[in-house]
């Protein structure tokens, strides 16, 4: 924050906190959330706990909070209570699917109609089922925790699969919850679940939960157990909930206690606040941001941004290739491991070998993947990547991944919005894979979903001084993008020339 003088909103939060009531604090993008939590801790002599979303945030917070506030993650609390007993089962070599299948006694494949699940695939699904159970608040592992598989979304096929997998998932769970077990690798979500099932009591006066809009249900269950003796402060931004696809839940909207807001952004100026508010309205959030008057943020074409933010991995890879063609040193947030495995799977399928990729193993040929991505609604998220591989070739994608460098020495960072969460850059351009919603049968523009609006809101609020709206420029012509009474007109921005996404709109290479 550029100033240490509390705003009126921050003062109100401190006052509410000192009453001892539970507090729900909706903090918009860049509104000094951590600094506000520091103010709360400084105003109270009690001992408390700050729970961060990940280890990096926790370590940064530990340098800022007073010693009487313990900084941790949910997994950190679980480790201190029970997780340390599993330390000898962390890490080590990865267990191949064939070995996991042998450990579980999975020797037969499952055939349902035209779908064939090899024993190795069933072993993977059993482990995935256990992880989904561990991320839930449920007390028992059941068939509902067996995840849908790409290419096998039919309810009848899934029911047979779930019934078959459940006994093996129970074997996995029995092994990983036993500290003396030695068959399978223990993951951090495993001991978090073991901790949750003990109905733990956390001895503290208050808990500050950061990023509460994306809370693991298992952790939510534990926090609710503390309400009889600890003050809960839920902090986050419901409009930035973008992890519901992996089971996270927004516990702020229906949280009990005083509901307050932080709306003064210290990250960007008024022009970007106007753009952010347009997307906030589409998420149905009542929150509206004010830009920092001393900060200038321009919405304009940016030829050389510090970061390009994309909706999908496929879009990110297209941008990586485009930037490399321009001679720039490129980094990809989170690395290129996921794209490497996808391109390798494409090579395998094109050569007729089949693949063990966890999302594509049911497909026997690359043609089946193409058909699924183009025609099945469940495969729509794969389409940009499929088109990328077809146009550029899996080999070129792999070569590009090998050329990625670290962010510290790169000219530009390319990231998906999910990996950009919690980050910021001086100049940002929005990638071209943020396409408008499909038109209806009468040719009218489709409605913008709340989930897509949340992604766009997170994307546009990563910039400090320059924002090139790029792939979201269609909002200026969309009926829902017209500014309301609490917004200024949007600023049209033409699409950048040499759009890397254009290469994916060419006829498919045979």
XYZ file of C-alpha atoms in Angstrom:
510
model
C 0.000 0.000 0.000
C 1.344 3.476 -0.847
C 0.014 4.892 2.429
C -0.162 3.611 5.996
C -3.111 5.834 6.851
C -6.201 3.591 7.206
C -9.166 4.340 4.995
C -12.618 4.756 6.490
C -13.453 1.214 5.331
C -10.397 -0.186 7.073
C -11.251 1.718 10.251
C -14.761 0.242 10.133
C -13.293 -3.245 9.793
C -11.079 -2.700 12.829
C -14.008 -1.425 14.868
C -16.162 -4.408 13.909
C -13.345 -6.830 14.714
C -12.773 -5.406 18.195
C -16.394 -6.123 19.131
C -15.605 -9.852 18.987
C -18.293 -10.576 16.395
C -17.581 -12.766 13.399
C -16.671 -10.675 10.364
C -17.075 -11.196 6.603
C -14.871 -8.790 4.674
C -15.412 -8.550 0.921
C -12.118 -7.149 -0.359
C -12.019 -6.175 -4.035
C -8.959 -6.555 -6.218
C -5.967 -4.584 -4.920
C -7.776 -3.103 -1.907
C -5.043 -3.774 0.651
C -6.472 -6.977 2.078
C -3.326 -8.120 3.887
C -2.633 -4.640 5.250
C -6.171 -4.539 6.617
C -5.657 -7.860 8.360
C -2.471 -6.427 9.884
C -4.538 -3.545 11.243
C -6.959 -6.014 12.837
C -4.131 -7.923 14.496
C -2.497 -4.724 15.721
C -5.760 -3.581 17.338
C -6.145 -6.739 19.448
C -3.757 -8.190 22.016
C -5.202 -11.704 21.762
C -3.435 -14.589 20.062
C -4.779 -15.497 16.657
C -4.185 -17.488 13.495
C -3.897 -16.254 9.931
C -4.715 -18.946 7.336
C -3.270 -18.347 3.878
C -4.239 -19.920 0.555
C -0.735 -21.310 -0.073
C 2.728 -21.538 1.453
C 4.195 -18.558 -0.415
C 1.487 -16.219 0.899
C 1.874 -17.690 4.373
C 5.628 -17.075 4.414
C 5.193 -13.488 3.215
C 2.539 -12.853 5.872
C 4.793 -14.223 8.615
C 7.147 -11.300 7.951
C 4.354 -8.785 8.476
C 2.158 -10.037 11.306
C 3.111 -9.707 14.999
C 4.496 -12.846 16.706
C 1.228 -13.461 18.570
C -0.438 -14.237 15.207
C 0.471 -17.659 13.898
C 0.647 -17.717 10.084
C -0.207 -21.031 8.512
C -2.187 -22.808 5.829
C -4.997 -25.270 6.455
C -2.623 -28.069 5.539
C -0.050 -26.613 7.928
C -2.466 -26.898 10.855
C -3.322 -30.444 9.796
C 0.361 -31.362 9.524
C 1.115 -30.094 13.013
C -1.771 -32.135 14.414
C -1.521 -35.428 12.499
C 0.360 -34.985 9.224
C 3.825 -35.300 10.726
C 3.066 -38.975 11.350
C 3.042 -39.525 7.558
C 6.284 -37.680 6.797
C 8.105 -40.856 5.781
C 5.446 -41.457 3.123
C 5.819 -38.137 1.304
C 7.826 -37.691 -1.870
C 9.844 -40.496 -3.318
C 9.496 -42.019 -6.752
C 6.189 -41.714 -8.555
C 4.254 -44.968 -8.704
C 3.372 -46.014 -12.266
C -0.224 -46.994 -12.944
C 0.609 -50.657 -13.525
C 2.200 -50.892 -10.079
C -0.722 -49.148 -8.385
C -3.066 -51.583 -10.119
C -0.998 -54.503 -8.829
C -1.031 -53.121 -5.289
C -4.815 -52.808 -5.382
C -5.337 -56.212 -6.936
C -6.733 -54.735 -10.142
C -6.030 -57.323 -12.807
C -9.069 -57.080 -15.112
C -10.193 -54.314 -17.439
C -13.779 -53.040 -17.451
C -15.819 -52.972 -20.654
C -19.048 -50.928 -20.690
C -20.641 -50.723 -24.117
C -17.940 -49.390 -26.436
C -15.859 -47.979 -23.578
C -12.891 -49.953 -22.303
C -11.256 -49.054 -18.976
C -7.875 -50.743 -18.623
C -6.870 -51.885 -15.149
C -4.266 -49.109 -15.027
C -6.950 -46.514 -15.762
C -9.174 -47.929 -13.024
C -6.256 -47.622 -10.592
C -5.866 -43.959 -11.475
C -9.595 -43.316 -11.062
C -9.530 -45.014 -7.643
C -6.793 -42.629 -6.444
C -8.607 -39.646 -7.942
C -11.784 -40.723 -6.152
C -9.988 -40.684 -2.806
C -8.628 -37.191 -3.429
C -12.123 -35.906 -4.247
C -13.389 -37.442 -1.022
C -10.547 -35.842 0.919
C -11.410 -32.408 -0.469
C -15.045 -32.764 0.574
C -16.623 -32.415 4.024
C -18.142 -35.883 3.790
C -17.586 -38.481 6.489
C -17.684 -41.562 4.258
C -16.234 -42.474 0.868
C -19.047 -43.304 -1.584
C -19.715 -43.740 -5.303
C -20.607 -40.033 -5.596
C -16.913 -39.254 -5.192
C -15.966 -41.159 -8.369
C -15.270 -38.409 -10.946
C -16.744 -38.317 -14.432
C -14.284 -39.387 -17.099
C -13.848 -37.676 -20.441
C -15.619 -39.714 -23.080
C -17.664 -41.598 -20.484
C -20.089 -38.956 -19.218
C -23.150 -41.103 -19.972
C -24.922 -41.723 -16.608
C -25.338 -45.452 -17.231
C -21.638 -45.910 -18.045
C -20.594 -43.789 -15.091
C -22.763 -45.772 -12.659
C -21.125 -49.046 -13.694
C -17.701 -47.426 -13.448
C -18.408 -45.937 -9.998
C -19.680 -49.237 -8.619
C -16.603 -51.025 -9.931
C -14.094 -48.453 -8.698
C -15.445 -47.869 -5.184
C -14.034 -51.071 -3.544
C -10.566 -50.232 -4.862
C -10.877 -46.602 -3.765
C -11.691 -47.884 -0.273
C -8.467 -49.916 -0.380
C -6.534 -46.776 -1.326
C -8.130 -44.816 1.522
C -7.459 -47.579 4.038
C -3.775 -47.540 3.123
C -3.120 -43.787 2.939
C -4.843 -42.978 6.237
C -2.644 -45.484 8.087
C 0.732 -44.007 9.121
C 2.120 -47.554 9.178
C 0.939 -48.255 5.637
C 3.597 -48.646 3.001
C 1.837 -49.286 -0.278
C 0.955 -45.883 -1.710
C 2.295 -42.342 -1.597
C 0.524 -40.022 0.853
C -0.633 -36.639 -0.491
C -1.223 -33.537 1.611
C -4.997 -33.697 1.118
C -4.946 -37.178 2.652
C -3.755 -36.085 6.094
C -5.944 -32.955 5.928
C -8.902 -35.319 5.669
C -7.626 -37.485 8.517
C -7.416 -34.320 10.618
C -10.917 -33.183 9.647
C -12.407 -36.542 10.609
C -11.083 -36.120 14.175
C -13.350 -33.062 14.679
C -10.378 -30.986 15.875
C -10.475 -28.034 18.242
C -8.110 -25.166 17.377
C -6.992 -23.325 20.510
C -6.987 -19.699 19.424
C -8.975 -16.526 20.054
C -9.582 -15.718 16.394
C -8.939 -17.038 12.895
C -8.316 -14.823 9.865
C -9.142 -16.878 6.767
C -7.713 -15.437 3.565
C -9.151 -16.187 0.075
C -12.330 -17.437 1.746
C -14.189 -17.412 -1.576
C -12.283 -20.584 -2.587
C -12.367 -22.662 0.574
C -11.759 -26.396 0.682
C -14.971 -27.955 2.133
C -12.899 -30.134 4.479
C -11.296 -27.002 5.933
C -14.681 -25.266 6.048
C -15.984 -28.127 8.206
C -13.103 -27.662 10.656
C -13.595 -23.903 10.828
C -17.275 -24.293 11.617
C -16.320 -26.423 14.611
C -14.448 -23.436 16.092
C -17.385 -21.025 16.107
C -18.241 -21.708 19.753
C -14.909 -20.403 21.041
C -13.055 -18.508 18.282
C -13.920 -15.367 16.336
C -13.913 -16.024 12.578
C -12.907 -13.398 10.040
C -13.583 -14.463 6.450
C -11.680 -12.336 3.957
C -11.752 -12.495 0.165
C -13.658 -11.491 -2.925
C -16.662 -13.575 -3.979
C -16.280 -12.243 -7.514
C -12.850 -13.902 -7.679
C -14.175 -17.397 -6.998
C -12.603 -19.338 -9.866
C -11.793 -22.709 -8.285
C -15.277 -24.143 -7.862
C -14.422 -26.647 -10.608
C -12.161 -28.449 -8.138
C -14.648 -28.450 -5.282
C -13.795 -25.143 -3.567
C -16.733 -23.209 -2.100
C -17.454 -19.548 -1.437
C -18.231 -19.459 2.290
C -18.453 -15.665 2.417
C -21.809 -14.973 0.776
C -23.740 -16.909 3.424
C -21.254 -16.419 6.265
C -22.623 -15.162 9.571
C -21.368 -11.992 11.201
C -20.907 -8.364 10.206
C -20.545 -7.946 6.428
C -18.209 -5.134 5.393
C -16.354 -4.187 2.216
C -13.029 -2.830 1.013
C -13.542 -0.979 -2.267
C -10.597 1.444 -2.495
C -8.062 -0.233 -4.775
C -4.407 0.677 -4.302
C -3.257 -1.347 -7.327
C -4.693 0.681 -10.194
C -6.310 3.967 -11.088
C -9.888 5.079 -11.852
C -9.953 4.024 -15.520
C -9.241 0.397 -14.715
C -11.649 0.491 -11.776
C -14.375 1.422 -14.264
C -13.528 -1.599 -16.406
C -13.402 -3.868 -13.345
C -16.830 -2.629 -12.237
C -18.320 -3.551 -15.592
C -17.300 -7.179 -15.019
C -18.242 -7.044 -11.339
C -21.800 -6.175 -12.332
C -21.887 -9.263 -14.562
C -20.818 -11.485 -11.655
C -23.861 -10.088 -9.769
C -21.573 -8.841 -7.038
C -22.778 -5.698 -5.237
C -19.136 -4.648 -4.838
C -17.878 -1.658 -6.845
C -14.263 -0.510 -6.851
C -12.746 2.950 -6.690
C -9.398 3.460 -8.377
C -6.510 5.050 -6.507
C -6.562 8.735 -7.515
C -2.755 9.028 -7.414
C -2.262 6.052 -9.744
C -2.567 6.374 -13.499
C -3.748 3.277 -15.316
C -4.413 3.527 -19.037
C -6.567 1.224 -21.132
C -4.776 1.137 -24.462
C -2.926 -1.031 -26.939
C 0.226 -2.440 -25.352
C 2.790 -3.700 -27.825
C 5.176 -5.176 -25.267
C 3.261 -6.094 -22.088
C 4.881 -7.637 -19.042
C 2.255 -10.390 -19.013
C -0.349 -11.903 -21.320
C -3.236 -13.588 -19.520
C -5.173 -16.346 -21.249
C -8.292 -18.290 -20.478
C -6.949 -21.732 -21.451
C -3.696 -23.661 -21.695
C -4.220 -23.809 -25.450
C -4.519 -20.046 -25.644
C -1.426 -19.636 -23.504
C 0.573 -21.925 -25.789
C -0.524 -19.958 -28.865
C 0.712 -16.772 -27.205
C 4.003 -18.442 -26.210
C 4.674 -19.465 -29.811
C 3.750 -16.021 -31.117
C 6.082 -14.274 -28.670
C 8.915 -16.692 -29.444
C 8.471 -16.019 -33.162
C 9.009 -12.352 -32.313
C 12.369 -13.164 -30.730
C 11.316 -12.673 -27.114
C 12.427 -14.749 -24.130
C 9.209 -16.200 -22.728
C 8.223 -17.652 -19.366
C 5.006 -19.483 -18.605
C 3.540 -19.137 -15.115
C 3.641 -22.548 -13.498
C 5.901 -23.993 -16.210
C 4.936 -26.066 -19.228
C 4.540 -29.509 -17.682
C 0.797 -29.815 -18.336
C 1.171 -28.793 -21.958
C 4.057 -31.198 -22.426
C 1.935 -34.127 -21.248
C -0.960 -33.082 -23.499
C 1.251 -32.759 -26.585
C 2.866 -36.119 -25.834
C -0.588 -37.687 -25.604
C -1.419 -36.196 -28.993
C 1.700 -37.762 -30.483
C 0.814 -41.142 -29.025
C -2.772 -41.049 -30.284
C -1.761 -39.878 -33.749
C 0.681 -42.771 -33.992
C -1.981 -45.279 -32.899
C -0.255 -46.210 -29.620
C -3.008 -44.996 -27.314
C -2.234 -42.854 -24.286
C -2.250 -43.055 -20.518
C -2.933 -39.369 -20.121
C -5.536 -39.064 -17.315
C -7.902 -36.974 -19.470
C -7.501 -38.715 -22.813
C -6.910 -42.390 -22.103
C -10.421 -43.430 -23.219
C -9.851 -42.134 -26.727
C -8.422 -44.623 -29.197
C -7.500 -42.175 -31.969
C -6.789 -38.508 -32.414
C -9.882 -38.288 -34.615
C -12.023 -39.254 -31.630
C -10.498 -36.407 -29.614
C -11.164 -33.954 -32.456
C -14.794 -35.049 -32.696
C -15.241 -34.840 -28.910
C -13.739 -31.345 -28.685
C -15.771 -29.992 -31.595
C -19.161 -31.584 -30.930
C -19.491 -32.592 -27.266
C -20.268 -29.706 -24.843
C -18.143 -31.438 -22.201
C -15.121 -31.174 -24.489
C -15.428 -27.486 -25.366
C -12.514 -26.546 -23.099
C -10.238 -28.853 -25.111
C -11.041 -27.306 -28.480
C -8.439 -24.474 -28.450
C -5.722 -26.948 -27.520
C -6.816 -29.504 -30.147
C -6.794 -26.786 -32.799
C -3.374 -25.640 -31.625
C -1.868 -29.120 -31.924
C -3.460 -29.630 -35.329
C -2.231 -26.315 -36.679
C 1.230 -26.151 -35.091
C 1.992 -29.835 -34.607
C 2.666 -31.608 -31.323
C 6.406 -31.636 -32.031
C 6.562 -27.845 -32.341
C 4.549 -27.465 -29.154
C 7.067 -29.668 -27.320
C 9.969 -27.687 -28.767
C 8.382 -24.465 -27.557
C 7.937 -25.862 -24.048
C 11.638 -26.757 -24.013
C 12.506 -23.141 -24.837
C 10.588 -21.655 -21.904
C 12.714 -19.844 -19.326
C 12.321 -18.564 -15.760
C 10.250 -15.454 -15.119
C 13.197 -13.667 -13.543
C 15.044 -13.477 -16.870
C 12.132 -13.479 -19.342
C 10.969 -10.563 -21.467
C 7.341 -11.559 -20.989
C 5.266 -13.949 -18.875
C 2.351 -15.853 -20.371
C -0.164 -17.220 -17.888
C -3.635 -18.612 -17.567
C -5.909 -16.523 -15.364
C -6.009 -19.297 -12.761
C -2.233 -19.191 -12.355
C -2.280 -15.378 -12.309
C -4.583 -15.300 -9.283
C -3.106 -13.105 -6.559
C -0.464 -11.630 -8.879
C -0.012 -8.294 -10.647
C 2.146 -6.734 -13.385
C 2.747 -3.158 -14.590
C 1.394 -3.824 -18.103
C -1.034 -6.618 -18.998
C -2.663 -7.757 -22.222
C -5.677 -10.077 -22.259
C -5.227 -13.126 -24.499
C -7.332 -13.745 -27.570
C -8.998 -16.940 -26.318
C -11.556 -14.958 -24.283
C -14.161 -15.387 -26.986
C -17.720 -14.017 -26.659
C -20.583 -16.348 -25.720
C -22.143 -18.211 -28.631
C -25.129 -16.665 -30.388
C -28.552 -18.215 -29.953
C -30.606 -19.769 -32.754
C -31.857 -16.311 -33.792
C -28.360 -14.891 -34.062
C -28.616 -12.843 -30.898
C -25.570 -12.541 -28.598
C -25.508 -15.207 -25.905
C -25.595 -14.298 -22.230
C -22.330 -13.938 -20.345
C -22.137 -16.522 -17.578
C -21.148 -15.540 -14.052
C -18.179 -17.907 -14.145
C -16.831 -16.287 -17.315
C -17.384 -12.823 -15.849
C -15.390 -13.825 -12.759
C -12.484 -14.961 -14.913
C -12.560 -11.702 -16.853
C -12.708 -9.666 -13.631
C -9.653 -11.440 -12.245
C -7.834 -10.983 -15.558
C -8.382 -7.239 -15.994
C -7.480 -6.444 -12.370
C -3.947 -7.880 -12.610
C -2.645 -4.662 -14.249
C -1.224 -1.658 -12.430
C -0.438 0.941 -15.094
C -1.509 -0.383 -18.512
C -4.261 -2.757 -19.617
C -4.763 -3.927 -23.176
C -8.227 -5.494 -23.066
C -7.385 -7.517 -26.186
C -9.511 -10.662 -26.350
C -12.204 -9.132 -24.146
C -12.821 -6.167 -26.447
C -16.038 -7.813 -27.644
C -17.650 -6.712 -24.376
C -17.891 -3.179 -25.813
C -20.392 -4.394 -28.432
C -22.247 -6.888 -26.246
C -25.660 -5.853 -24.845
C -24.619 -6.851 -21.326
C -21.467 -4.777 -21.607
C -23.268 -1.467 -21.826
C -22.385 0.599 -18.757
C -24.988 0.949 -16.048
C -25.772 4.010 -14.010
C -22.844 3.322 -11.656
C -20.303 2.971 -14.447
C -18.618 5.192 -16.971
C -18.607 4.145 -20.620
C -16.244 1.342 -21.536
C -13.112 2.212 -23.472
C -13.009 0.431 -26.838
C -9.708 -1.201 -27.650
C -9.049 -2.677 -31.101
C -7.700 -6.206 -31.294
C -3.916 -6.387 -31.581
C -2.542 -6.979 -35.038
C -0.829 -10.297 -35.780
C -3.277 -12.028 -33.471
C -1.727 -15.413 -32.530
C -5.190 -16.899 -32.185
C -5.832 -16.335 -35.895
C -3.526 -19.211 -36.723
C -5.963 -21.538 -34.984
C -8.835 -20.467 -37.223
C -7.306 -21.929 -40.367
C -8.462 -25.223 -41.974
C -7.288 -28.284 -40.072
C -4.068 -29.875 -41.290
C -4.754 -33.507 -42.299
